[in-house]
Amino acid sequence: MITELNRLIDLVESRLTDEIDVARLATDLGTTEYHLRRMFSSLAGMPLSDYVRRRRMTVAATDVAAGDPVLDVAVRYGYGSAEAFGRAFRAVHGSRPADVRAHGGPLRSQPQLRFRLTVEGSSPMDTRLTDRPAFRLVGHAARVPLIHEGVNPHIRAHVASLPAAEHERLKALGDTEPAGLLQVSADVDPDHTEGSELTFLHGVALDAGTETPEDLDVIEVAAGAWVVFRSSGDYPAVLQETYAASATEWFPANPWRLRPGPSIVAVLERAADFSTATTELWMPVERS
């Protein structure tokens, strides 16, 4: 995977003035666009689309400083007008093209990335693989923004708005794995851009043949393989660390890649104040 990501960086660099077809690049690299975007954002700390935009504006700043007409530079890097280019330029550099031409800056350059393998994983990950038939996730859903670190207040407010009796009702409904009350993230931006919206569902898993109450939201889940990471400790920090370790340690070491589908957190045990918890993180995968 490290080799694939570095080839992606080289391909992006060679096509900064062209339209970049990420799906085609993924096919050329022998993987999928979904997996490529997810792994890039997890390891680089930024979405692939942001990296491409920053690299384009870094190279474009050299052209602007050299005296090329702004409209020519805008067209060269895929912008339909000098105004649109100027907005993108300022978003990256914090200055206008005119400022760069007159004063040489200020500029905020994005270096070309290079991924390297480091020795980690001194502590084994508690992981299992399982094949599951089609099932459905049912419960109460809401659209919330993606937050990478700390407690997501929108999710917390959504769960807190449900009466205690509803939690008990949901637990009684669940009849298949993943067991127990679940925290489901679906329709997530493949780039995992912070602030982008996702569908969060607080609910349980039902067998595909089980009748679903009409007042509950439903996410249908296709049959397939899943990797399940078990972790215990401070919540939600240990869960977020598990997400990160899946990208930095598990996927590079195993012949599996992510496939489209929801990620699911099953809370197996927790403190009364939810400060600590034992969880299982379910992620849909396929052989790479």
PDB file of C-alpha atoms in Angstrom:
ATOM      1  CA  MET A   1       0.000   0.000   0.000  1.00  0.00           C
ATOM      2  CA  ILE A   2       2.886   2.381   0.729  1.00  0.00           C
ATOM      3  CA  THR A   3       4.128   1.751  -2.827  1.00  0.00           C
ATOM      4  CA  GLU A   4       0.652   2.413  -4.225  1.00  0.00           C
ATOM      5  CA  LEU A   5       0.362   5.725  -2.361  1.00  0.00           C
ATOM      6  CA  ASN A   6       3.788   6.894  -3.547  1.00  0.00           C
ATOM      7  CA  ARG A   7       2.864   5.998  -7.117  1.00  0.00           C
ATOM      8  CA  LEU A   8      -0.316   8.018  -6.613  1.00  0.00           C
ATOM      9  CA  ILE A   9       1.771  11.019  -5.488  1.00  0.00           C
ATOM     10  CA  ASP A  10       3.957  10.699  -8.605  1.00  0.00           C
ATOM     11  CA  LEU A  11       0.892  10.458 -10.863  1.00  0.00           C
ATOM     12  CA  VAL A  12      -0.695  13.517  -9.256  1.00  0.00           C
ATOM     13  CA  GLU A  13       2.557  15.453  -9.667  1.00  0.00           C
ATOM     14  CA  SER A  14       2.717  14.623 -13.360  1.00  0.00           C
ATOM     15  CA  ARG A  15      -0.870  15.790 -13.928  1.00  0.00           C
ATOM     16  CA  LEU A  16      -1.128  19.004 -11.926  1.00  0.00           C
ATOM     17  CA  THR A  17      -2.198  20.916 -15.048  1.00  0.00           C
ATOM     18  CA  ASP A  18      -4.646  18.206 -16.157  1.00  0.00           C
ATOM     19  CA  GLU A  19      -7.944  16.929 -14.831  1.00  0.00           C
ATOM     20  CA  ILE A  20      -7.162  14.120 -12.398  1.00  0.00           C
ATOM     21  CA  ASP A  21      -9.397  11.059 -12.674  1.00  0.00           C
ATOM     22  CA  VAL A  22      -8.929   9.444  -9.264  1.00  0.00           C
ATOM     23  CA  ALA A  23     -11.056   6.418 -10.187  1.00  0.00           C
ATOM     24  CA  ARG A  24      -8.813   5.741 -13.199  1.00  0.00           C
ATOM     25  CA  LEU A  25      -5.683   6.254 -11.119  1.00  0.00           C
ATOM     26  CA  ALA A  26      -6.969   3.754  -8.563  1.00  0.00           C
ATOM     27  CA  THR A  27      -7.629   1.203 -11.317  1.00  0.00           C
ATOM     28  CA  ASP A  28      -4.122   1.756 -12.692  1.00  0.00           C
ATOM     29  CA  LEU A  29      -2.763   1.102  -9.197  1.00  0.00           C
ATOM     30  CA  GLY A  30      -4.791  -2.089  -8.830  1.00  0.00           C
ATOM     31  CA  THR A  31      -7.070  -0.858  -6.057  1.00  0.00           C
ATOM     32  CA  THR A  32     -10.369   1.028  -5.658  1.00  0.00           C
ATOM     33  CA  GLU A  33     -11.027   4.754  -5.453  1.00  0.00           C
ATOM     34  CA  TYR A  34     -12.843   4.286  -2.131  1.00  0.00           C
ATOM     35  CA  HIS A  35      -9.927   2.488  -0.469  1.00  0.00           C
ATOM     36  CA  LEU A  36      -7.320   4.812  -1.983  1.00  0.00           C
ATOM     37  CA  ARG A  37      -9.049   7.967  -0.718  1.00  0.00           C
ATOM     38  CA  ARG A  38      -9.640   6.518   2.754  1.00  0.00           C
ATOM     39  CA  MET A  39      -6.044   5.350   3.178  1.00  0.00           C
ATOM     40  CA  PHE A  40      -4.603   8.600   1.804  1.00  0.00           C
ATOM     41  CA  SER A  41      -6.623  10.797   4.158  1.00  0.00           C
ATOM     42  CA  SER A  42      -5.849   8.556   7.151  1.00  0.00           C
ATOM     43  CA  LEU A  43      -2.092   8.551   6.548  1.00  0.00           C
ATOM     44  CA  ALA A  44      -1.575  12.043   5.107  1.00  0.00           C
ATOM     45  CA  GLY A  45      -3.871  13.822   7.552  1.00  0.00           C
ATOM     46  CA  MET A  46      -5.683  15.594   4.716  1.00  0.00           C
ATOM     47  CA  PRO A  47      -8.089  14.596   1.948  1.00  0.00           C
ATOM     48  CA  LEU A  48      -6.578  13.756  -1.443  1.00  0.00           C
ATOM     49  CA  SER A  49      -8.577  16.598  -3.009  1.00  0.00           C
ATOM     50  CA  ASP A  50      -6.992  19.091  -0.566  1.00  0.00           C
ATOM     51  CA  TYR A  51      -3.501  17.810  -1.328  1.00  0.00           C
ATOM     52  CA  VAL A  52      -4.053  18.170  -5.081  1.00  0.00           C
ATOM     53  CA  ARG A  53      -5.401  21.709  -4.650  1.00  0.00           C
ATOM     54  CA  ARG A  54      -2.492  22.733  -2.397  1.00  0.00           C
ATOM     55  CA  ARG A  55       0.104  21.278  -4.763  1.00  0.00           C
ATOM     56  CA  ARG A  56      -1.494  23.039  -7.738  1.00  0.00           C
ATOM     57  CA  MET A  57      -1.504  26.358  -5.917  1.00  0.00           C
ATOM     58  CA  THR A  58       2.113  25.826  -4.780  1.00  0.00           C
ATOM     59  CA  VAL A  59       3.306  25.331  -8.349  1.00  0.00           C
ATOM     60  CA  ALA A  60       0.964  28.029  -9.681  1.00  0.00           C
ATOM     61  CA  ALA A  61       2.522  30.558  -7.284  1.00  0.00           C
ATOM     62  CA  THR A  62       5.846  30.118  -9.087  1.00  0.00           C
ATOM     63  CA  ASP A  63       4.178  30.935 -12.414  1.00  0.00           C
ATOM     64  CA  VAL A  64       2.451  33.983 -10.932  1.00  0.00           C
ATOM     65  CA  ALA A  65       5.677  35.262  -9.362  1.00  0.00           C
ATOM     66  CA  ALA A  66       7.465  34.768 -12.694  1.00  0.00           C
ATOM     67  CA  GLY A  67       5.045  37.230 -14.303  1.00  0.00           C
ATOM     68  CA  ASP A  68       2.726  34.928 -16.267  1.00  0.00           C
ATOM     69  CA  PRO A  69      -0.708  36.534 -16.800  1.00  0.00           C
ATOM     70  CA  VAL A  70      -3.082  35.423 -14.035  1.00  0.00           C
ATOM     71  CA  LEU A  71      -5.755  34.303 -16.497  1.00  0.00           C
ATOM     72  CA  ASP A  72      -3.209  32.131 -18.321  1.00  0.00           C
ATOM     73  CA  VAL A  73      -2.162  30.540 -15.030  1.00  0.00           C
ATOM     74  CA  ALA A  74      -5.804  30.039 -14.036  1.00  0.00           C
ATOM     75  CA  VAL A  75      -6.618  28.201 -17.278  1.00  0.00           C
ATOM     76  CA  ARG A  76      -3.400  26.175 -17.037  1.00  0.00           C
ATOM     77  CA  TYR A  77      -4.480  24.762 -13.676  1.00  0.00           C
ATOM     78  CA  GLY A  78      -8.088  24.097 -14.614  1.00  0.00           C
ATOM     79  CA  TYR A  79      -9.906  27.251 -13.484  1.00  0.00           C
ATOM     80  CA  GLY A  80     -12.464  28.942 -15.732  1.00  0.00           C
ATOM     81  CA  SER A  81     -11.745  32.491 -14.593  1.00  0.00           C
ATOM     82  CA  ALA A  82      -9.119  34.604 -12.880  1.00  0.00           C
ATOM     83  CA  GLU A  83     -11.623  35.254 -10.063  1.00  0.00           C
ATOM     84  CA  ALA A  84     -12.147  31.537  -9.302  1.00  0.00           C
ATOM     85  CA  PHE A  85      -8.399  30.972  -9.416  1.00  0.00           C
ATOM     86  CA  GLY A  86      -7.827  33.942  -7.127  1.00  0.00           C
ATOM     87  CA  ARG A  87     -10.213  32.550  -4.500  1.00  0.00           C
ATOM     88  CA  ALA A  88      -8.506  29.142  -4.558  1.00  0.00           C
ATOM     89  CA  PHE A  89      -5.073  30.807  -4.462  1.00  0.00           C
ATOM     90  CA  ARG A  90      -5.967  32.928  -1.452  1.00  0.00           C
ATOM     91  CA  ALA A  91      -7.508  29.948   0.378  1.00  0.00           C
ATOM     92  CA  VAL A  92      -4.130  28.175   0.197  1.00  0.00           C
ATOM     93  CA  HIS A  93      -1.637  31.028   0.504  1.00  0.00           C
ATOM     94  CA  GLY A  94      -3.591  33.628   2.458  1.00  0.00           C
ATOM     95  CA  SER A  95      -2.620  36.216  -0.142  1.00  0.00           C
ATOM     96  CA  ARG A  96      -3.775  37.309  -3.597  1.00  0.00           C
ATOM     97  CA  PRO A  97      -1.903  36.634  -6.828  1.00  0.00           C
ATOM     98  CA  ALA A  98      -1.340  40.412  -7.062  1.00  0.00           C
ATOM     99  CA  ASP A  99       0.391  40.371  -3.653  1.00  0.00           C
ATOM    100  CA  VAL A 100       2.719  37.611  -4.781  1.00  0.00           C
ATOM    101  CA  ARG A 101       3.548  39.422  -7.998  1.00  0.00           C
ATOM    102  CA  ALA A 102       4.253  42.681  -6.177  1.00  0.00           C
ATOM    103  CA  HIS A 103       5.994  41.415  -3.044  1.00  0.00           C
ATOM    104  CA  GLY A 104       6.881  37.747  -3.671  1.00  0.00           C
ATOM    105  CA  GLY A 105       4.555  36.518  -0.938  1.00  0.00           C
ATOM    106  CA  PRO A 106       3.503  35.565   1.593  1.00  0.00           C
ATOM    107  CA  LEU A 107       3.238  31.974   0.393  1.00  0.00           C
ATOM    108  CA  ARG A 108       2.307  28.702   2.103  1.00  0.00           C
ATOM    109  CA  SER A 109       3.864  25.944   0.058  1.00  0.00           C
ATOM    110  CA  GLN A 110       2.702  22.319   0.131  1.00  0.00           C
ATOM    111  CA  PRO A 111       5.743  20.024  -0.199  1.00  0.00           C
ATOM    112  CA  GLN A 112       5.400  16.906  -2.301  1.00  0.00           C
ATOM    113  CA  LEU A 113       4.463  14.059   0.028  1.00  0.00           C
ATOM    114  CA  ARG A 114       6.415  10.840   0.315  1.00  0.00           C
ATOM    115  CA  PHE A 115       5.126   7.902   2.349  1.00  0.00           C
ATOM    116  CA  ARG A 116       7.625   5.717   4.208  1.00  0.00           C
ATOM    117  CA  LEU A 117       7.186   2.541   6.180  1.00  0.00           C
ATOM    118  CA  THR A 118       8.153   2.849   9.850  1.00  0.00           C
ATOM    119  CA  VAL A 119       8.413   0.054  12.378  1.00  0.00           C
ATOM    120  CA  GLU A 120       5.360   0.158  14.622  1.00  0.00           C
ATOM    121  CA  GLY A 121       2.868  -2.361  15.921  1.00  0.00           C
ATOM    122  CA  SER A 122       4.893  -3.524  18.913  1.00  0.00           C
ATOM    123  CA  SER A 123       1.545  -4.230  20.596  1.00  0.00           C
ATOM    124  CA  PRO A 124      -0.597  -6.772  18.709  1.00  0.00           C
ATOM    125  CA  MET A 125      -4.040  -5.624  17.604  1.00  0.00           C
ATOM    126  CA  ASP A 126      -7.014  -7.665  18.828  1.00  0.00           C
ATOM    127  CA  THR A 127      -8.584  -8.387  15.451  1.00  0.00           C
ATOM    128  CA  ARG A 128     -10.807 -10.954  13.770  1.00  0.00           C
ATOM    129  CA  LEU A 129     -12.262 -11.437  10.291  1.00  0.00           C
ATOM    130  CA  THR A 130     -15.824 -12.572   9.710  1.00  0.00           C
ATOM    131  CA  ASP A 131     -18.151 -13.143   6.757  1.00  0.00           C
ATOM    132  CA  ARG A 132     -21.682 -11.944   7.301  1.00  0.00           C
ATOM    133  CA  PRO A 133     -24.850 -12.457   5.265  1.00  0.00           C
ATOM    134  CA  ALA A 134     -26.926  -9.404   4.420  1.00  0.00           C
ATOM    135  CA  PHE A 135     -28.466  -7.722   7.455  1.00  0.00           C
ATOM    136  CA  ARG A 136     -30.012  -4.380   8.326  1.00  0.00           C
ATOM    137  CA  LEU A 137     -29.226  -1.685  10.845  1.00  0.00           C
ATOM    138  CA  VAL A 138     -32.271  -0.092  12.468  1.00  0.00           C
ATOM    139  CA  GLY A 139     -32.624   2.741  14.941  1.00  0.00           C
ATOM    140  CA  HIS A 140     -32.651   6.516  15.042  1.00  0.00           C
ATOM    141  CA  ALA A 141     -30.573   8.361  12.425  1.00  0.00           C
ATOM    142  CA  ALA A 142     -29.359  11.947  12.126  1.00  0.00           C
ATOM    143  CA  ARG A 143     -27.057  13.902   9.806  1.00  0.00           C
ATOM    144  CA  VAL A 144     -24.015  15.120  11.752  1.00  0.00           C
ATOM    145  CA  PRO A 145     -20.625  16.662  10.890  1.00  0.00           C
ATOM    146  CA  LEU A 146     -17.506  14.501  10.947  1.00  0.00           C
ATOM    147  CA  ILE A 147     -15.183  15.311  13.865  1.00  0.00           C
ATOM    148  CA  HIS A 148     -11.847  13.488  14.004  1.00  0.00           C
ATOM    149  CA  GLU A 149     -10.831  13.974  17.643  1.00  0.00           C
ATOM    150  CA  GLY A 150     -12.720  14.147  20.918  1.00  0.00           C
ATOM    151  CA  VAL A 151     -16.399  13.736  21.627  1.00  0.00           C
ATOM    152  CA  ASN A 152     -18.727  14.671  18.773  1.00  0.00           C
ATOM    153  CA  PRO A 153     -21.287  16.935  20.496  1.00  0.00           C
ATOM    154  CA  HIS A 154     -23.836  16.429  17.712  1.00  0.00           C
ATOM    155  CA  ILE A 155     -23.773  12.653  18.163  1.00  0.00           C
ATOM    156  CA  ARG A 156     -23.871  12.996  21.938  1.00  0.00           C
ATOM    157  CA  ALA A 157     -26.903  15.288  21.734  1.00  0.00           C
ATOM    158  CA  HIS A 158     -28.671  12.921  19.333  1.00  0.00           C
ATOM    159  CA  VAL A 159     -28.182   9.894  21.597  1.00  0.00           C
ATOM    160  CA  ALA A 160     -29.076  11.893  24.729  1.00  0.00           C
ATOM    161  CA  SER A 161     -32.352  12.998  23.135  1.00  0.00           C
ATOM    162  CA  LEU A 162     -33.631   9.407  23.163  1.00  0.00           C
ATOM    163  CA  PRO A 163     -35.505   8.346  26.318  1.00  0.00           C
ATOM    164  CA  ALA A 164     -34.096   5.512  28.405  1.00  0.00           C
ATOM    165  CA  ALA A 165     -37.035   3.306  27.460  1.00  0.00           C
ATOM    166  CA  GLU A 166     -36.099   3.619  23.789  1.00  0.00           C
ATOM    167  CA  HIS A 167     -32.573   2.342  24.447  1.00  0.00           C
ATOM    168  CA  GLU A 168     -34.059  -0.701  26.181  1.00  0.00           C
ATOM    169  CA  ARG A 169     -36.503  -1.237  23.335  1.00  0.00           C
ATOM    170  CA  LEU A 170     -33.703  -1.160  20.776  1.00  0.00           C
ATOM    171  CA  LYS A 171     -31.548  -3.602  22.754  1.00  0.00           C
ATOM    172  CA  ALA A 172     -34.480  -6.025  22.876  1.00  0.00           C
ATOM    173  CA  LEU A 173     -34.922  -5.802  19.085  1.00  0.00           C
ATOM    174  CA  GLY A 174     -31.364  -6.750  18.083  1.00  0.00           C
ATOM    175  CA  ASP A 175     -31.121 -10.352  16.900  1.00  0.00           C
ATOM    176  CA  THR A 176     -27.817 -10.719  15.022  1.00  0.00           C
ATOM    177  CA  GLU A 177     -24.182  -9.607  15.000  1.00  0.00           C
ATOM    178  CA  PRO A 178     -22.884  -7.010  15.604  1.00  0.00           C
ATOM    179  CA  ALA A 179     -24.583  -7.444  18.970  1.00  0.00           C
ATOM    180  CA  GLY A 180     -25.834  -4.809  21.383  1.00  0.00           C
ATOM    181  CA  LEU A 181     -26.414  -1.112  20.892  1.00  0.00           C
ATOM    182  CA  LEU A 182     -24.494   0.172  17.890  1.00  0.00           C
ATOM    183  CA  GLN A 183     -23.054   3.467  16.725  1.00  0.00           C
ATOM    184  CA  VAL A 184     -23.194   3.459  12.936  1.00  0.00           C
ATOM    185  CA  SER A 185     -21.485   5.876  10.544  1.00  0.00           C
ATOM    186  CA  ALA A 186     -22.763   5.719   6.956  1.00  0.00           C
ATOM    187  CA  ASP A 187     -22.565   7.844   3.800  1.00  0.00           C
ATOM    188  CA  VAL A 188     -19.140   9.089   4.928  1.00  0.00           C
ATOM    189  CA  ASP A 189     -17.121  11.250   2.531  1.00  0.00           C
ATOM    190  CA  PRO A 190     -14.420   8.898   1.129  1.00  0.00           C
ATOM    191  CA  ASP A 191     -11.825  11.630   1.801  1.00  0.00           C
ATOM    192  CA  HIS A 192     -12.945  11.760   5.454  1.00  0.00           C
ATOM    193  CA  THR A 193     -12.944  15.549   5.300  1.00  0.00           C
ATOM    194  CA  GLU A 194     -13.469  17.011   8.760  1.00  0.00           C
ATOM    195  CA  GLY A 195     -16.763  18.892   8.906  1.00  0.00           C
ATOM    196  CA  SER A 196     -18.333  16.918   6.038  1.00  0.00           C
ATOM    197  CA  GLU A 197     -21.704  15.372   6.864  1.00  0.00           C
ATOM    198  CA  LEU A 198     -22.389  11.716   7.539  1.00  0.00           C
ATOM    199  CA  THR A 199     -25.388   9.687   8.630  1.00  0.00           C
ATOM    200  CA  PHE A 200     -25.120   8.565  12.254  1.00  0.00           C
ATOM    201  CA  LEU A 201     -27.498   5.844  13.434  1.00  0.00           C
ATOM    202  CA  HIS A 202     -27.966   4.751  17.042  1.00  0.00           C
ATOM    203  CA  GLY A 203     -29.518   1.326  16.861  1.00  0.00           C
ATOM    204  CA  VAL A 204     -29.085  -2.422  16.504  1.00  0.00           C
ATOM    205  CA  ALA A 205     -28.542  -5.101  13.865  1.00  0.00           C
ATOM    206  CA  LEU A 206     -31.407  -7.232  12.591  1.00  0.00           C
ATOM    207  CA  ASP A 207     -31.417 -10.349  10.437  1.00  0.00           C
ATOM    208  CA  ALA A 208     -32.467  -9.526   6.871  1.00  0.00           C
ATOM    209  CA  GLY A 209     -35.676 -11.524   7.372  1.00  0.00           C
ATOM    210  CA  THR A 210     -36.740  -9.822  10.608  1.00  0.00           C
ATOM    211  CA  GLU A 211     -39.664  -7.413  10.396  1.00  0.00           C
ATOM    212  CA  THR A 212     -38.607  -3.811  11.066  1.00  0.00           C
ATOM    213  CA  PRO A 213     -40.755  -1.427  13.136  1.00  0.00           C
ATOM    214  CA  GLU A 214     -42.095   1.338  10.891  1.00  0.00           C
ATOM    215  CA  ASP A 215     -40.976   4.161  13.194  1.00  0.00           C
ATOM    216  CA  LEU A 216     -37.271   3.303  12.922  1.00  0.00           C
ATOM    217  CA  ASP A 217     -34.696   4.346  10.314  1.00  0.00           C
ATOM    218  CA  VAL A 218     -33.099   1.541   8.292  1.00  0.00           C
ATOM    219  CA  ILE A 219     -29.711   1.027   6.640  1.00  0.00           C
ATOM    220  CA  GLU A 220     -29.521  -2.088   4.462  1.00  0.00           C
ATOM    221  CA  VAL A 221     -26.128  -3.831   4.616  1.00  0.00           C
ATOM    222  CA  ALA A 222     -24.942  -6.148   1.842  1.00  0.00           C
ATOM    223  CA  ALA A 223     -23.352  -9.527   2.500  1.00  0.00           C
ATOM    224  CA  GLY A 224     -19.572  -9.513   2.727  1.00  0.00           C
ATOM    225  CA  ALA A 225     -16.435  -9.683   4.844  1.00  0.00           C
ATOM    226  CA  TRP A 226     -15.696  -7.523   7.868  1.00  0.00           C
ATOM    227  CA  VAL A 227     -12.631  -6.860   9.974  1.00  0.00           C
ATOM    228  CA  VAL A 228     -13.425  -6.379  13.655  1.00  0.00           C
ATOM    229  CA  PHE A 229     -11.053  -4.484  15.991  1.00  0.00           C
ATOM    230  CA  ARG A 230     -11.592  -4.856  19.738  1.00  0.00           C
ATOM    231  CA  SER A 231     -10.226  -2.181  22.091  1.00  0.00           C
ATOM    232  CA  SER A 232     -10.602  -1.072  25.721  1.00  0.00           C
ATOM    233  CA  GLY A 233      -9.702   2.150  27.513  1.00  0.00           C
ATOM    234  CA  ASP A 234     -10.498   5.843  27.687  1.00  0.00           C
ATOM    235  CA  TYR A 235     -13.479   6.653  25.506  1.00  0.00           C
ATOM    236  CA  PRO A 236     -13.587   7.921  22.783  1.00  0.00           C
ATOM    237  CA  ALA A 237      -9.763   8.319  22.602  1.00  0.00           C
ATOM    238  CA  VAL A 238      -9.008   4.586  22.407  1.00  0.00           C
ATOM    239  CA  LEU A 239     -11.606   4.094  19.668  1.00  0.00           C
ATOM    240  CA  GLN A 240     -10.161   6.964  17.607  1.00  0.00           C
ATOM    241  CA  GLU A 241      -6.682   5.485  18.100  1.00  0.00           C
ATOM    242  CA  THR A 242      -8.022   2.171  16.777  1.00  0.00           C
ATOM    243  CA  TYR A 243      -9.347   3.887  13.640  1.00  0.00           C
ATOM    244  CA  ALA A 244      -5.896   5.410  13.084  1.00  0.00           C
ATOM    245  CA  ALA A 245      -4.032   2.153  13.766  1.00  0.00           C
ATOM    246  CA  SER A 246      -6.211   0.303  11.255  1.00  0.00           C
ATOM    247  CA  ALA A 247      -4.725   2.543   8.536  1.00  0.00           C
ATOM    248  CA  THR A 248      -1.148   2.776   9.784  1.00  0.00           C
ATOM    249  CA  GLU A 249      -0.668  -0.803  10.982  1.00  0.00           C
ATOM    250  CA  TRP A 250      -3.332  -3.321   9.996  1.00  0.00           C
ATOM    251  CA  PHE A 251      -4.157  -2.535   6.349  1.00  0.00           C
ATOM    252  CA  PRO A 252      -0.490  -2.162   5.255  1.00  0.00           C
ATOM    253  CA  ALA A 253       0.263  -5.585   6.789  1.00  0.00           C
ATOM    254  CA  ASN A 254      -2.743  -7.512   5.463  1.00  0.00           C
ATOM    255  CA  PRO A 255      -4.124  -8.374   1.987  1.00  0.00           C
ATOM    256  CA  TRP A 256      -7.441  -6.592   2.560  1.00  0.00           C
ATOM    257  CA  ARG A 257      -8.871  -3.232   1.536  1.00  0.00           C
ATOM    258  CA  LEU A 258     -11.911  -1.237   2.569  1.00  0.00           C
ATOM    259  CA  ARG A 259     -15.095  -1.577   0.570  1.00  0.00           C
ATOM    260  CA  PRO A 260     -18.048   0.836   0.602  1.00  0.00           C
ATOM    261  CA  GLY A 261     -20.357   0.399   3.548  1.00  0.00           C
ATOM    262  CA  PRO A 262     -21.034   1.657   7.047  1.00  0.00           C
ATOM    263  CA  SER A 263     -18.528   1.443   9.881  1.00  0.00           C
ATOM    264  CA  ILE A 264     -20.060   0.115  13.072  1.00  0.00           C
ATOM    265  CA  VAL A 265     -19.051   0.481  16.708  1.00  0.00           C
ATOM    266  CA  ALA A 266     -20.501  -2.046  19.132  1.00  0.00           C
ATOM    267  CA  VAL A 267     -20.193  -0.948  22.765  1.00  0.00           C
ATOM    268  CA  LEU A 268     -19.672  -4.149  24.740  1.00  0.00           C
ATOM    269  CA  GLU A 269     -18.985  -2.650  28.189  1.00  0.00           C
ATOM    270  CA  ARG A 270     -18.766   0.892  29.483  1.00  0.00           C
ATOM    271  CA  ALA A 271     -18.441   2.960  32.647  1.00  0.00           C
ATOM    272  CA  ALA A 272     -21.579   4.660  33.903  1.00  0.00           C
ATOM    273  CA  ASP A 273     -20.261   8.041  32.733  1.00  0.00           C
ATOM    274  CA  PHE A 274     -18.915   6.555  29.453  1.00  0.00           C
ATOM    275  CA  SER A 275     -15.375   7.699  30.337  1.00  0.00           C
ATOM    276  CA  THR A 276     -14.060   4.199  29.536  1.00  0.00           C
ATOM    277  CA  ALA A 277     -15.427   1.471  27.310  1.00  0.00           C
ATOM    278  CA  THR A 278     -14.723  -1.820  25.583  1.00  0.00           C
ATOM    279  CA  THR A 279     -15.752  -1.624  21.951  1.00  0.00           C
ATOM    280  CA  GLU A 280     -15.669  -3.523  18.672  1.00  0.00           C
ATOM    281  CA  LEU A 281     -15.059  -1.523  15.503  1.00  0.00           C
ATOM    282  CA  TRP A 282     -16.520  -3.243  12.423  1.00  0.00           C
ATOM    283  CA  MET A 283     -15.213  -2.173   8.995  1.00  0.00           C
ATOM    284  CA  PRO A 284     -16.357  -3.688   5.655  1.00  0.00           C
ATOM    285  CA  VAL A 285     -13.450  -5.192   3.679  1.00  0.00           C
ATOM    286  CA  GLU A 286     -12.621  -7.251   0.594  1.00  0.00           C
ATOM    287  CA  ARG A 287      -9.513  -9.083  -0.573  1.00  0.00           C
ATOM    288  CA  SER A 288      -7.045  -6.730  -2.246  1.00  0.00           C
TER     289      SER A 288
END
